[in-house]
Short mmCIF file of C-alpha atoms in Angstrom, two decimals:
data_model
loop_
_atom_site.label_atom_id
_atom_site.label_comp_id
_atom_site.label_asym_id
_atom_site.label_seq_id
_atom_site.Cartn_x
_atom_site.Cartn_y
_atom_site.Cartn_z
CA UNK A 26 2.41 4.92 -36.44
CA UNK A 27 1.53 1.35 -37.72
CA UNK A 28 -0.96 2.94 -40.12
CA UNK A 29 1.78 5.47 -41.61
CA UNK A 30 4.37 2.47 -41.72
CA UNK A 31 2.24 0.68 -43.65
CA UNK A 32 0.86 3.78 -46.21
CA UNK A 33 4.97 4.47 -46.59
CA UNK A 34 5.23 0.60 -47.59
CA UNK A 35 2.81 0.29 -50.06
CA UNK A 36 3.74 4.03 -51.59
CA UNK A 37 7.17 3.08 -51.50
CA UNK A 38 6.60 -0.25 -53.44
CA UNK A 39 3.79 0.70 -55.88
CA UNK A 40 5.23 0.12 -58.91
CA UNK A 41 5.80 -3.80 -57.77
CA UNK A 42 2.74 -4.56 -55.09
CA UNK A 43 2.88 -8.56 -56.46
CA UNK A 44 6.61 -8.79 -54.88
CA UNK A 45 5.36 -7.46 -51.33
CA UNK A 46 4.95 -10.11 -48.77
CA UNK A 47 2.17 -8.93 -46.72
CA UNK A 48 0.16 -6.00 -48.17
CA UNK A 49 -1.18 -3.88 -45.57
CA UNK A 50 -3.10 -1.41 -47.46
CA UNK A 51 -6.43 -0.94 -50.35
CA UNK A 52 -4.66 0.34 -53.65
CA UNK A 53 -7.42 1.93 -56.01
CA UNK A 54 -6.61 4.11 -59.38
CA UNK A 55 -8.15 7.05 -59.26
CA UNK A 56 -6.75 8.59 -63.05
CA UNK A 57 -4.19 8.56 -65.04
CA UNK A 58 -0.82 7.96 -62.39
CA UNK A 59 -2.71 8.40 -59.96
CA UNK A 60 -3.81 6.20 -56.73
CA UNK A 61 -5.54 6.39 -53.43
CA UNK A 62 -3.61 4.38 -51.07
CA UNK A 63 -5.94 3.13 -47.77
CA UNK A 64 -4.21 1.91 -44.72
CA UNK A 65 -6.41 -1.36 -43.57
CA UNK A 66 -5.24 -0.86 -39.94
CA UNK A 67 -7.23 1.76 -37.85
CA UNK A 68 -6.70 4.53 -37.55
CA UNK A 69 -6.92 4.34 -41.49
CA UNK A 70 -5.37 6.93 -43.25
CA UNK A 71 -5.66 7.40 -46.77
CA UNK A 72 -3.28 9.06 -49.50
CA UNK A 73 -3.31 10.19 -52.77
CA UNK A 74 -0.11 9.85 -55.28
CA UNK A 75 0.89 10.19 -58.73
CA UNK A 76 3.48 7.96 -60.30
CA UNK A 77 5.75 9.21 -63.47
CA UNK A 78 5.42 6.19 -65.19
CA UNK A 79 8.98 6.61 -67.23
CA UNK A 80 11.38 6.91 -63.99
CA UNK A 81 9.11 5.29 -60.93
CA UNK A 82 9.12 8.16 -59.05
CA UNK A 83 6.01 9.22 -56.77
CA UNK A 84 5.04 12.04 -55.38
CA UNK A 85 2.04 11.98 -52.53
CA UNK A 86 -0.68 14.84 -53.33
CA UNK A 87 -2.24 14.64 -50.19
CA UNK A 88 -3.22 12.79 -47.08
CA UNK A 89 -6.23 12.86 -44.73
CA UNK A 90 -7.06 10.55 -41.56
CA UNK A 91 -10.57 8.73 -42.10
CA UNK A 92 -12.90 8.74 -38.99
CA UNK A 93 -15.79 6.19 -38.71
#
């Protein structure tokens, strides 16, 4: 639960990570609007989204748990 918390809270605030207080995830660009969000808490999970740059809005493409 801690892990999705934190995914939602970074997806959620993407388009303004320097105003979050404590960032609980790995934020990597993958393309063009598009970003792999990691969870650092275990179990990780790890998303991928696409932002529309001209209204904010982001849609997740997928999500998969990551086992070590």
């Amino acid at each position: 639960m801690a892990s999705e918390k934190a995914i939602l809270d970074c997806q959620n605030n993407l388009s303004h990570l320097s105003q979050l207080q404590d960032n609980a995830c790995f934020i990597e660009p993958t393309g063009k609007n598009q970003w792999r969000i990691s969870s650092k808490e275990k179990p990780t999970i790890e998303v991928h989204v696409n932002m529309d740059e001209t209204t904010g809005f982001i849609t997740r493409l997928n999500w998969r748990q990551v086992f070590e």
